[in-house]
Amino acid sequence: MRSEYILLFAAMGLVTYLPRWLPLHYLSRKGLPPWFVDWLELIPVAILSALLFPDLLSAGEPRQWTPLTPGLIVAVPTFIFALKTRSLAGTVVLGMALFWAAEKIL
Amino acid sequence: MDELGKFSPEIKHILARGIKASWPICLGYIPIGLAFGVLAQKAGLSPLEIGLMSLFVFAGSSQFIAVSMMGSGAGFLAIVLTTFSVNLRHLLMSSSLARYLGHPGRRWVSLFAYGVTDESFAVNLTKFLEGDWHWREALVLNHTANLAWIGSTVLGGVGGRFIPEGAFGIDYALTAMFLCLLVFQLRGKLFVLTAILSGVFSVVLALRIPGNSHIVIASMLSAALGVLLKRGHLRIRKSQSKAGAASVSNCTHSERDRYEK
């Protein structure tokens, strides 16, 4: 165990923890302006979409446009299945199975 | 002992619910954790150091980046600043969660905050919106996922090379989970529109800016546009209803006039 690594991990931990902790500590439901509440209401759907689509449509570092990968093709039936069934467990299992099959075939 | 007897079924129930809800996250973390462990071990980290890094940081993508930076000889400050910018998106997630967490008390909030990741945020928020979800269960979920992450990274560091890659499509577990949670979040036209805007912005930005700042920029921007759309919509409705109210009051005035006459 090297001490310089412990120091590095501790510093990394601190700068990761603070953004996670500050809003939970200071933001309460009371006293927030309505436009901000509206904005926060839309943040989850925006984040999920912002996380998902670049990974489905691009790859590498720097990112390159990669349409029609197995991941994107599998996403279509998986998304429709989620819409129809609203089952998290079913969607995860189906997605994995389809991706596994797609990787073998394509 | 009586106190313990009273408490334990409730605590067991909370633990069971929290752990049960965390399974897609844990399943998704295992292949990523193993892959990270293998990479970190190749970069010269011992299993103990890998475990400590996972325990302190608990943020997958930034750990991958840090290990590759360590491998290329980057300095302390560069790694810490990169970690900060990569994980800044959690600020938005915690802000969003703050509205649903209730009032657990400062110590519990601090413990909860440690476990806010993309995945735990998405599942907890969905559960809170469904109702019937308590911060205690959310806390259990966060820390079950944390254990799965730490465990799989250490395991990867010890013997990840011997585990076959991509078995059973496990690499797709988190993507499928996010797809389903996105579906759950589509709670009306405004949400669908915000999702489309955010997806387009995020892809366009991701192709132009290195790193992952596209997530924060796209989310903040599209949510702001969503608010503007909602407000604009409201204003139209208000002016319509005002006009309606005015005509109604005119009507009653004229009727009153008639009665008076």
mmCIF file of C-alpha atoms in Angstrom:
data_model
loop_
_atom_site.group_PDB
_atom_site.id
_atom_site.type_symbol
_atom_site.label_atom_id
_atom_site.label_comp_id
_atom_site.label_asym_id
_atom_site.label_seq_id
_atom_site.Cartn_x
_atom_site.Cartn_y
_atom_site.Cartn_z
ATOM 1 C CA MET A 1 0.000 0.000 0.000
ATOM 2 C CA ARG A 2 1.653 3.203 -1.185
ATOM 3 C CA SER A 3 0.919 6.362 0.783
ATOM 4 C CA GLU A 4 0.901 8.597 -2.308
ATOM 5 C CA TYR A 5 -1.896 6.421 -3.717
ATOM 6 C CA ILE A 6 -3.920 6.690 -0.520
ATOM 7 C CA LEU A 7 -3.603 10.481 -0.692
ATOM 8 C CA LEU A 8 -4.639 10.488 -4.372
ATOM 9 C CA PHE A 9 -7.665 8.251 -3.745
ATOM 10 C CA ALA A 10 -8.697 10.363 -0.750
ATOM 11 C CA ALA A 11 -8.510 13.546 -2.831
ATOM 12 C CA MET A 12 -10.430 11.882 -5.680
ATOM 13 C CA GLY A 13 -12.992 10.721 -3.122
ATOM 14 C CA LEU A 14 -13.389 14.199 -1.674
ATOM 15 C CA VAL A 15 -13.981 15.951 -5.015
ATOM 16 C CA THR A 16 -16.449 13.204 -5.950
ATOM 17 C CA TYR A 17 -18.265 13.306 -2.626
ATOM 18 C CA LEU A 18 -18.791 17.080 -2.397
ATOM 19 C CA PRO A 19 -21.054 17.438 -5.475
ATOM 20 C CA ARG A 20 -23.019 14.421 -4.263
ATOM 21 C CA TRP A 21 -23.421 15.828 -0.757
ATOM 22 C CA LEU A 22 -23.913 19.602 -1.169
ATOM 23 C CA PRO A 23 -27.391 19.616 -2.801
ATOM 24 C CA LEU A 24 -28.715 16.926 -0.472
ATOM 25 C CA HIS A 25 -27.465 18.901 2.487
ATOM 26 C CA TYR A 26 -28.662 22.358 1.430
ATOM 27 C CA LEU A 27 -31.625 21.925 -0.885
ATOM 28 C CA SER A 28 -34.880 21.322 0.870
ATOM 29 C CA ARG A 29 -38.309 21.240 -0.641
ATOM 30 C CA LYS A 30 -39.201 24.524 1.018
ATOM 31 C CA GLY A 31 -38.142 27.856 -0.354
ATOM 32 C CA LEU A 32 -37.225 26.798 -3.889
ATOM 33 C CA PRO A 33 -38.490 29.051 -6.687
ATOM 34 C CA PRO A 34 -41.162 27.347 -8.853
ATOM 35 C CA TRP A 35 -39.119 27.560 -12.061
ATOM 36 C CA PHE A 36 -36.283 25.730 -10.287
ATOM 37 C CA VAL A 37 -38.658 22.993 -9.085
ATOM 38 C CA ASP A 38 -39.943 22.651 -12.668
ATOM 39 C CA TRP A 39 -36.355 22.435 -13.882
ATOM 40 C CA LEU A 40 -35.420 19.779 -11.319
ATOM 41 C CA GLU A 41 -38.525 17.835 -12.351
ATOM 42 C CA LEU A 42 -37.139 17.554 -15.897
ATOM 43 C CA ILE A 43 -33.543 16.809 -14.903
ATOM 44 C CA PRO A 44 -33.952 13.009 -14.446
ATOM 45 C CA VAL A 45 -35.433 12.355 -17.876
ATOM 46 C CA ALA A 46 -32.822 14.669 -19.403
ATOM 47 C CA ILE A 47 -29.937 12.922 -17.635
ATOM 48 C CA LEU A 48 -31.115 9.433 -18.567
ATOM 49 C CA SER A 49 -31.402 10.449 -22.198
ATOM 50 C CA ALA A 50 -28.054 12.267 -22.125
ATOM 51 C CA LEU A 51 -26.360 9.204 -20.623
ATOM 52 C CA LEU A 52 -27.925 6.674 -22.982
ATOM 53 C CA PHE A 53 -27.817 8.039 -26.505
ATOM 54 C CA PRO A 54 -24.122 8.881 -26.866
ATOM 55 C CA ASP A 55 -23.301 5.318 -25.768
ATOM 56 C CA LEU A 56 -25.763 3.878 -28.292
ATOM 57 C CA LEU A 57 -24.692 6.075 -31.214
ATOM 58 C CA SER A 58 -20.980 6.630 -30.721
ATOM 59 C CA ALA A 59 -17.897 4.917 -29.343
ATOM 60 C CA GLY A 60 -14.212 5.454 -28.637
ATOM 61 C CA GLU A 61 -12.181 8.352 -27.289
ATOM 62 C CA PRO A 62 -12.519 10.823 -28.963
ATOM 63 C CA ARG A 63 -16.020 9.624 -29.772
ATOM 64 C CA GLN A 64 -16.835 8.583 -33.317
ATOM 65 C CA TRP A 65 -20.304 8.337 -34.857
ATOM 66 C CA THR A 66 -21.156 4.606 -34.976
ATOM 67 C CA PRO A 67 -24.735 3.998 -36.077
ATOM 68 C CA LEU A 68 -26.075 0.450 -36.433
ATOM 69 C CA THR A 69 -24.045 -1.266 -33.733
ATOM 70 C CA PRO A 70 -25.539 -4.360 -32.014
ATOM 71 C CA GLY A 71 -26.167 -2.150 -28.955
ATOM 72 C CA LEU A 72 -28.359 0.261 -30.912
ATOM 73 C CA ILE A 73 -30.238 -2.430 -32.815
ATOM 74 C CA VAL A 74 -30.990 -4.291 -29.573
ATOM 75 C CA ALA A 75 -32.091 -1.031 -27.926
ATOM 76 C CA VAL A 76 -35.126 -0.757 -30.253
ATOM 77 C CA PRO A 77 -36.962 -3.979 -29.229
ATOM 78 C CA THR A 78 -35.772 -3.510 -25.631
ATOM 79 C CA PHE A 79 -37.289 -0.008 -25.549
ATOM 80 C CA ILE A 80 -40.585 -1.206 -27.045
ATOM 81 C CA PHE A 81 -40.700 -4.075 -24.557
ATOM 82 C CA ALA A 82 -40.182 -1.599 -21.683
ATOM 83 C CA LEU A 83 -42.977 0.624 -23.066
ATOM 84 C CA LYS A 84 -45.413 -2.287 -23.326
ATOM 85 C CA THR A 85 -44.633 -4.201 -20.132
ATOM 86 C CA ARG A 86 -43.150 -1.542 -17.820
ATOM 87 C CA SER A 87 -41.153 -4.350 -16.249
ATOM 88 C CA LEU A 88 -37.602 -3.516 -15.185
ATOM 89 C CA ALA A 89 -36.598 -7.135 -14.578
ATOM 90 C CA GLY A 90 -38.056 -8.292 -17.888
ATOM 91 C CA THR A 91 -36.396 -5.470 -19.803
ATOM 92 C CA VAL A 92 -32.961 -6.161 -18.318
ATOM 93 C CA VAL A 93 -33.184 -9.904 -19.005
ATOM 94 C CA LEU A 94 -34.531 -9.405 -22.537
ATOM 95 C CA GLY A 95 -31.920 -6.752 -23.323
ATOM 96 C CA MET A 96 -29.110 -9.025 -22.178
ATOM 97 C CA ALA A 97 -30.455 -12.016 -24.113
ATOM 98 C CA LEU A 98 -30.911 -10.017 -27.316
ATOM 99 C CA PHE A 99 -27.480 -8.413 -26.992
ATOM 100 C CA TRP A 100 -25.885 -11.797 -26.408
ATOM 101 C CA ALA A 101 -27.600 -13.164 -29.516
ATOM 102 C CA ALA A 102 -26.800 -10.055 -31.569
ATOM 103 C CA GLU A 103 -23.095 -10.231 -30.688
ATOM 104 C CA LYS A 104 -23.025 -13.858 -31.863
ATOM 105 C CA ILE A 105 -24.912 -13.245 -35.116
ATOM 106 C CA LEU A 106 -23.589 -9.847 -36.206
ATOM 107 C CA MET B 1 -33.771 -7.396 23.746
ATOM 108 C CA ASP B 2 -37.450 -6.569 23.387
ATOM 109 C CA GLU B 3 -36.527 -3.422 21.509
ATOM 110 C CA LEU B 4 -34.365 -5.463 19.181
ATOM 111 C CA GLY B 5 -37.214 -7.911 18.709
ATOM 112 C CA LYS B 6 -39.530 -5.068 17.739
ATOM 113 C CA PHE B 7 -37.074 -3.515 15.359
ATOM 114 C CA SER B 8 -35.581 -6.441 13.556
ATOM 115 C CA PRO B 9 -38.557 -7.439 11.338
ATOM 116 C CA GLU B 10 -38.872 -3.835 10.151
ATOM 117 C CA ILE B 11 -35.156 -3.544 9.491
ATOM 118 C CA LYS B 12 -35.171 -6.907 7.743
ATOM 119 C CA HIS B 13 -38.031 -5.681 5.567
ATOM 120 C CA ILE B 14 -36.126 -2.495 4.653
ATOM 121 C CA LEU B 15 -32.957 -4.463 3.912
ATOM 122 C CA ALA B 16 -34.860 -6.960 1.773
ATOM 123 C CA ARG B 17 -36.597 -4.258 -0.266
ATOM 124 C CA GLY B 18 -33.423 -2.220 -0.754
ATOM 125 C CA ILE B 19 -31.368 -5.225 -1.802
ATOM 126 C CA LYS B 20 -34.106 -6.548 -4.079
ATOM 127 C CA ALA B 21 -34.383 -3.256 -5.939
ATOM 128 C CA SER B 22 -30.607 -3.088 -6.434
ATOM 129 C CA TRP B 23 -30.206 -6.312 -8.419
ATOM 130 C CA PRO B 24 -30.078 -4.821 -11.935
ATOM 131 C CA ILE B 25 -27.423 -2.377 -10.729
ATOM 132 C CA CYS B 26 -25.339 -5.101 -9.090
ATOM 133 C CA LEU B 27 -25.654 -7.285 -12.181
ATOM 134 C CA GLY B 28 -24.490 -4.404 -14.330
ATOM 135 C CA TYR B 29 -21.633 -3.458 -11.994
ATOM 136 C CA ILE B 30 -20.066 -6.922 -11.956
ATOM 137 C CA PRO B 31 -18.682 -6.961 -15.542
ATOM 138 C CA ILE B 32 -17.607 -3.311 -15.325
ATOM 139 C CA GLY B 33 -16.029 -3.843 -11.925
ATOM 140 C CA LEU B 34 -14.163 -6.933 -13.128
ATOM 141 C CA ALA B 35 -12.940 -5.075 -16.217
ATOM 142 C CA PHE B 36 -11.796 -2.172 -14.073
ATOM 143 C CA GLY B 37 -9.979 -4.530 -11.700
ATOM 144 C CA VAL B 38 -8.097 -6.149 -14.585
ATOM 145 C CA LEU B 39 -7.093 -2.752 -15.987
ATOM 146 C CA ALA B 40 -6.029 -1.379 -12.589
ATOM 147 C CA GLN B 41 -3.995 -4.501 -11.886
ATOM 148 C CA LYS B 42 -2.247 -4.085 -15.244
ATOM 149 C CA ALA B 43 -1.509 -0.452 -14.301
ATOM 150 C CA GLY B 44 0.289 -1.747 -11.209
ATOM 151 C CA LEU B 45 -2.318 -1.434 -8.455
ATOM 152 C CA SER B 46 -2.559 -4.144 -5.801
ATOM 153 C CA PRO B 47 -5.984 -5.674 -5.012
ATOM 154 C CA LEU B 48 -5.970 -3.762 -1.700
ATOM 155 C CA GLU B 49 -5.281 -0.471 -3.490
ATOM 156 C CA ILE B 50 -8.011 -1.239 -6.021
ATOM 157 C CA GLY B 51 -10.474 -1.896 -3.194
ATOM 158 C CA LEU B 52 -9.480 1.296 -1.420
ATOM 159 C CA MET B 53 -9.908 3.370 -4.582
ATOM 160 C CA SER B 54 -13.376 1.882 -5.167
ATOM 161 C CA LEU B 55 -14.291 2.515 -1.533
ATOM 162 C CA PHE B 56 -13.106 6.148 -1.547
ATOM 163 C CA VAL B 57 -14.339 7.176 -4.976
ATOM 164 C CA PHE B 58 -17.201 4.811 -5.940
ATOM 165 C CA ALA B 59 -17.603 6.278 -9.434
ATOM 166 C CA GLY B 60 -16.854 3.901 -12.282
ATOM 167 C CA SER B 61 -16.009 6.071 -15.261
ATOM 168 C CA SER B 62 -13.740 8.405 -13.285
ATOM 169 C CA GLN B 63 -11.888 5.402 -11.858
ATOM 170 C CA PHE B 64 -11.228 4.074 -15.364
ATOM 171 C CA ILE B 65 -9.959 7.483 -16.443
ATOM 172 C CA ALA B 66 -7.794 7.887 -13.327
ATOM 173 C CA VAL B 67 -6.143 4.501 -13.836
ATOM 174 C CA SER B 68 -5.353 5.259 -17.471
ATOM 175 C CA MET B 69 -3.987 8.667 -16.429
ATOM 176 C CA MET B 70 -1.842 7.010 -13.745
ATOM 177 C CA GLY B 71 -0.576 4.626 -16.406
ATOM 178 C CA SER B 72 0.440 7.531 -18.640
ATOM 179 C CA GLY B 73 2.212 9.284 -15.761
ATOM 180 C CA ALA B 74 -0.233 12.147 -15.147
ATOM 181 C CA GLY B 75 0.216 14.258 -12.029
ATOM 182 C CA PHE B 76 -1.802 14.331 -8.814
ATOM 183 C CA LEU B 77 -3.619 17.591 -9.557
ATOM 184 C CA ALA B 78 -4.510 16.618 -13.141
ATOM 185 C CA ILE B 79 -6.087 13.365 -11.948
ATOM 186 C CA VAL B 80 -8.012 15.036 -9.111
ATOM 187 C CA LEU B 81 -9.328 17.837 -11.351
ATOM 188 C CA THR B 82 -10.372 15.366 -14.045
ATOM 189 C CA THR B 83 -12.158 13.264 -11.428
ATOM 190 C CA PHE B 84 -13.970 16.367 -10.214
ATOM 191 C CA SER B 85 -15.167 17.365 -13.676
ATOM 192 C CA VAL B 86 -16.156 13.813 -14.615
ATOM 193 C CA ASN B 87 -18.240 13.418 -11.444
ATOM 194 C CA LEU B 88 -19.776 16.877 -11.344
ATOM 195 C CA ARG B 89 -22.939 15.478 -12.951
ATOM 196 C CA HIS B 90 -23.842 13.942 -9.583
ATOM 197 C CA LEU B 91 -24.587 17.490 -8.421
ATOM 198 C CA LEU B 92 -27.642 17.470 -10.672
ATOM 199 C CA MET B 93 -28.688 14.021 -9.504
ATOM 200 C CA SER B 94 -28.415 14.917 -5.813
ATOM 201 C CA SER B 95 -30.353 18.133 -6.446
ATOM 202 C CA SER B 96 -33.083 16.085 -8.037
ATOM 203 C CA LEU B 97 -33.105 13.485 -5.249
ATOM 204 C CA ALA B 98 -33.136 16.141 -2.506
ATOM 205 C CA ARG B 99 -36.811 16.771 -3.171
ATOM 206 C CA TYR B 100 -37.817 13.209 -2.399
ATOM 207 C CA LEU B 101 -35.468 12.131 0.348
ATOM 208 C CA GLY B 102 -37.489 13.576 3.209
ATOM 209 C CA HIS B 103 -35.680 14.459 6.418
ATOM 210 C CA PRO B 104 -33.403 11.628 7.440
ATOM 211 C CA GLY B 105 -31.102 13.786 9.575
ATOM 212 C CA ARG B 106 -27.661 15.035 8.653
ATOM 213 C CA ARG B 107 -25.649 11.903 9.321
ATOM 214 C CA TRP B 108 -27.925 9.711 7.226
ATOM 215 C CA VAL B 109 -27.978 12.303 4.425
ATOM 216 C CA SER B 110 -24.186 12.314 4.436
ATOM 217 C CA LEU B 111 -24.090 8.535 4.264
ATOM 218 C CA PHE B 112 -26.706 8.518 1.498
ATOM 219 C CA ALA B 113 -24.835 11.143 -0.540
ATOM 220 C CA TYR B 114 -21.790 8.883 -0.736
ATOM 221 C CA GLY B 115 -23.836 6.349 -2.712
ATOM 222 C CA VAL B 116 -25.307 8.655 -5.367
ATOM 223 C CA THR B 117 -24.275 7.213 -8.737
ATOM 224 C CA ASP B 118 -25.895 7.365 -12.191
ATOM 225 C CA GLU B 119 -27.466 3.987 -11.549
ATOM 226 C CA SER B 120 -28.616 4.359 -7.924
ATOM 227 C CA PHE B 121 -29.986 7.811 -8.770
ATOM 228 C CA ALA B 122 -32.031 6.453 -11.655
ATOM 229 C CA VAL B 123 -33.500 3.546 -9.689
ATOM 230 C CA ASN B 124 -34.117 5.488 -6.462
ATOM 231 C CA LEU B 125 -35.779 8.387 -8.248
ATOM 232 C CA THR B 126 -38.078 6.025 -10.130
ATOM 233 C CA LYS B 127 -38.961 4.284 -6.852
ATOM 234 C CA PHE B 128 -39.600 7.585 -5.067
ATOM 235 C CA LEU B 129 -41.919 8.703 -7.895
ATOM 236 C CA GLU B 130 -43.805 5.419 -7.735
ATOM 237 C CA GLY B 131 -44.319 6.146 -4.032
ATOM 238 C CA ASP B 132 -43.878 3.508 -1.335
ATOM 239 C CA TRP B 133 -40.130 4.121 -1.166
ATOM 240 C CA HIS B 134 -38.322 5.359 1.913
ATOM 241 C CA TRP B 135 -34.883 6.943 2.284
ATOM 242 C CA ARG B 136 -33.843 3.945 4.398
ATOM 243 C CA GLU B 137 -34.546 1.615 1.481
ATOM 244 C CA ALA B 138 -32.765 3.998 -0.862
ATOM 245 C CA LEU B 139 -29.783 3.963 1.489
ATOM 246 C CA VAL B 140 -29.700 0.157 1.494
ATOM 247 C CA LEU B 141 -29.855 0.171 -2.309
ATOM 248 C CA ASN B 142 -26.934 2.614 -2.536
ATOM 249 C CA HIS B 143 -24.736 0.581 -0.262
ATOM 250 C CA THR B 144 -25.620 -2.796 -1.744
ATOM 251 C CA ALA B 145 -24.545 -1.411 -5.114
ATOM 252 C CA ASN B 146 -21.406 -0.043 -3.452
ATOM 253 C CA LEU B 147 -20.519 -3.475 -2.069
ATOM 254 C CA ALA B 148 -21.092 -5.068 -5.473
ATOM 255 C CA TRP B 149 -18.798 -2.456 -7.029
ATOM 256 C CA ILE B 150 -15.985 -2.790 -4.477
ATOM 257 C CA GLY B 151 -16.221 -6.582 -4.513
ATOM 258 C CA SER B 152 -16.152 -6.931 -8.284
ATOM 259 C CA THR B 153 -13.252 -4.473 -8.747
ATOM 260 C CA VAL B 154 -11.127 -6.336 -6.183
ATOM 261 C CA LEU B 155 -12.084 -9.661 -7.732
ATOM 262 C CA GLY B 156 -11.102 -8.319 -11.149
ATOM 263 C CA GLY B 157 -7.743 -7.272 -9.726
ATOM 264 C CA VAL B 158 -7.149 -10.721 -8.258
ATOM 265 C CA GLY B 159 -8.281 -12.975 -11.081
ATOM 266 C CA GLY B 160 -10.294 -11.080 -13.676
ATOM 267 C CA ARG B 161 -8.113 -12.354 -16.505
ATOM 268 C CA PHE B 162 -9.599 -15.827 -16.099
ATOM 269 C CA ILE B 163 -13.227 -14.761 -16.479
ATOM 270 C CA PRO B 164 -14.651 -14.933 -20.036
ATOM 271 C CA GLU B 165 -15.696 -11.579 -21.454
ATOM 272 C CA GLY B 166 -19.238 -10.692 -22.427
ATOM 273 C CA ALA B 167 -20.925 -13.839 -21.104
ATOM 274 C CA PHE B 168 -24.734 -13.872 -21.384
ATOM 275 C CA GLY B 169 -24.861 -10.313 -22.703
ATOM 276 C CA ILE B 170 -24.089 -9.057 -19.202
ATOM 277 C CA ASP B 171 -22.372 -6.011 -20.719
ATOM 278 C CA TYR B 172 -25.799 -4.802 -21.783
ATOM 279 C CA ALA B 173 -27.443 -5.012 -18.328
ATOM 280 C CA LEU B 174 -27.015 -1.333 -17.440
ATOM 281 C CA THR B 175 -27.995 -0.084 -20.901
ATOM 282 C CA ALA B 176 -31.219 -2.111 -20.730
ATOM 283 C CA MET B 177 -31.849 -0.835 -17.208
ATOM 284 C CA PHE B 178 -31.395 2.789 -18.311
ATOM 285 C CA LEU B 179 -33.691 2.223 -21.308
ATOM 286 C CA CYS B 180 -36.444 0.983 -19.008
ATOM 287 C CA LEU B 181 -35.931 3.764 -16.447
ATOM 288 C CA LEU B 182 -36.080 6.289 -19.287
ATOM 289 C CA VAL B 183 -39.445 4.811 -20.303
ATOM 290 C CA PHE B 184 -40.648 5.228 -16.699
ATOM 291 C CA GLN B 185 -39.621 8.897 -16.813
ATOM 292 C CA LEU B 186 -41.651 9.664 -19.953
ATOM 293 C CA ARG B 187 -44.583 11.041 -17.967
ATOM 294 C CA GLY B 188 -46.118 13.333 -20.586
ATOM 295 C CA LYS B 189 -45.382 15.263 -23.780
ATOM 296 C CA LEU B 190 -43.036 17.699 -22.056
ATOM 297 C CA PHE B 191 -40.930 14.826 -20.700
ATOM 298 C CA VAL B 192 -40.753 13.120 -24.108
ATOM 299 C CA LEU B 193 -39.735 16.390 -25.728
ATOM 300 C CA THR B 194 -37.073 17.061 -23.085
ATOM 301 C CA ALA B 195 -35.725 13.522 -23.538
ATOM 302 C CA ILE B 196 -35.461 13.959 -27.315
ATOM 303 C CA LEU B 197 -33.756 17.350 -26.966
ATOM 304 C CA SER B 198 -31.349 16.022 -24.355
ATOM 305 C CA GLY B 199 -30.500 12.949 -26.433
ATOM 306 C CA VAL B 200 -29.791 15.023 -29.540
ATOM 307 C CA PHE B 201 -27.735 17.634 -27.638
ATOM 308 C CA SER B 202 -25.821 14.947 -25.787
ATOM 309 C CA VAL B 203 -24.868 13.036 -28.954
ATOM 310 C CA VAL B 204 -23.909 16.186 -30.852
ATOM 311 C CA LEU B 205 -21.801 17.460 -27.936
ATOM 312 C CA ALA B 206 -20.256 14.036 -27.224
ATOM 313 C CA LEU B 207 -18.929 13.922 -30.792
ATOM 314 C CA ARG B 208 -17.318 17.349 -30.366
ATOM 315 C CA ILE B 209 -16.136 17.656 -26.757
ATOM 316 C CA PRO B 210 -13.832 15.030 -25.242
ATOM 317 C CA GLY B 211 -14.670 13.672 -21.789
ATOM 318 C CA ASN B 212 -18.212 13.503 -20.502
ATOM 319 C CA SER B 213 -19.233 17.122 -19.974
ATOM 320 C CA HIS B 214 -21.863 16.545 -22.680
ATOM 321 C CA ILE B 215 -24.053 14.824 -20.057
ATOM 322 C CA VAL B 216 -24.218 17.853 -17.760
ATOM 323 C CA ILE B 217 -24.510 20.444 -20.541
ATOM 324 C CA ALA B 218 -27.187 18.534 -22.479
ATOM 325 C CA SER B 219 -29.268 17.788 -19.350
ATOM 326 C CA MET B 220 -29.192 21.331 -17.990
ATOM 327 C CA LEU B 221 -29.907 22.891 -21.371
ATOM 328 C CA SER B 222 -32.761 20.599 -22.363
ATOM 329 C CA ALA B 223 -34.398 20.826 -18.912
ATOM 330 C CA ALA B 224 -34.161 24.632 -19.161
ATOM 331 C CA LEU B 225 -35.788 24.552 -22.622
ATOM 332 C CA GLY B 226 -38.435 22.257 -21.171
ATOM 333 C CA VAL B 227 -39.200 24.792 -18.433
ATOM 334 C CA LEU B 228 -39.416 27.605 -20.998
ATOM 335 C CA LEU B 229 -41.822 25.533 -23.096
ATOM 336 C CA LYS B 230 -43.930 24.730 -20.054
ATOM 337 C CA ARG B 231 -44.005 28.356 -18.941
ATOM 338 C CA GLY B 232 -44.823 29.574 -22.441
ATOM 339 C CA HIS B 233 -47.612 27.040 -22.612
ATOM 340 C CA LEU B 234 -48.949 28.135 -19.241
ATOM 341 C CA ARG B 235 -48.923 31.785 -20.267
ATOM 342 C CA ILE B 236 -51.033 31.051 -23.349
ATOM 343 C CA ARG B 237 -53.503 29.103 -21.247
ATOM 344 C CA LYS B 238 -53.652 31.825 -18.617
ATOM 345 C CA SER B 239 -54.364 34.554 -21.164
ATOM 346 C CA GLN B 240 -57.026 32.327 -22.740
ATOM 347 C CA SER B 241 -58.673 31.649 -19.387
ATOM 348 C CA LYS B 242 -58.436 35.362 -18.535
ATOM 349 C CA ALA B 243 -60.204 36.180 -21.776
ATOM 350 C CA GLY B 244 -62.742 33.483 -20.967
ATOM 351 C CA ALA B 245 -63.237 34.815 -17.453
ATOM 352 C CA ALA B 246 -63.650 38.330 -18.825
ATOM 353 C CA SER B 247 -66.360 37.253 -21.265
ATOM 354 C CA VAL B 248 -68.105 35.328 -18.485
ATOM 355 C CA SER B 249 -68.065 38.355 -16.226
ATOM 356 C CA ASN B 250 -69.327 40.510 -19.118
ATOM 357 C CA CYS B 251 -72.139 38.051 -19.520
ATOM 358 C CA THR B 252 -73.074 38.159 -15.877
ATOM 359 C CA HIS B 253 -72.864 41.930 -15.950
ATOM 360 C CA SER B 254 -75.257 42.150 -18.841
ATOM 361 C CA GLU B 255 -77.558 39.618 -17.217
ATOM 362 C CA ARG B 256 -77.421 41.576 -14.005
ATOM 363 C CA ASP B 257 -78.246 44.662 -16.030
ATOM 364 C CA ARG B 258 -81.235 42.875 -17.470
ATOM 365 C CA TYR B 259 -82.457 41.805 -14.037
ATOM 366 C CA GLU B 260 -82.015 45.276 -12.703
ATOM 367 C CA LYS B 261 -83.960 46.674 -15.586
#
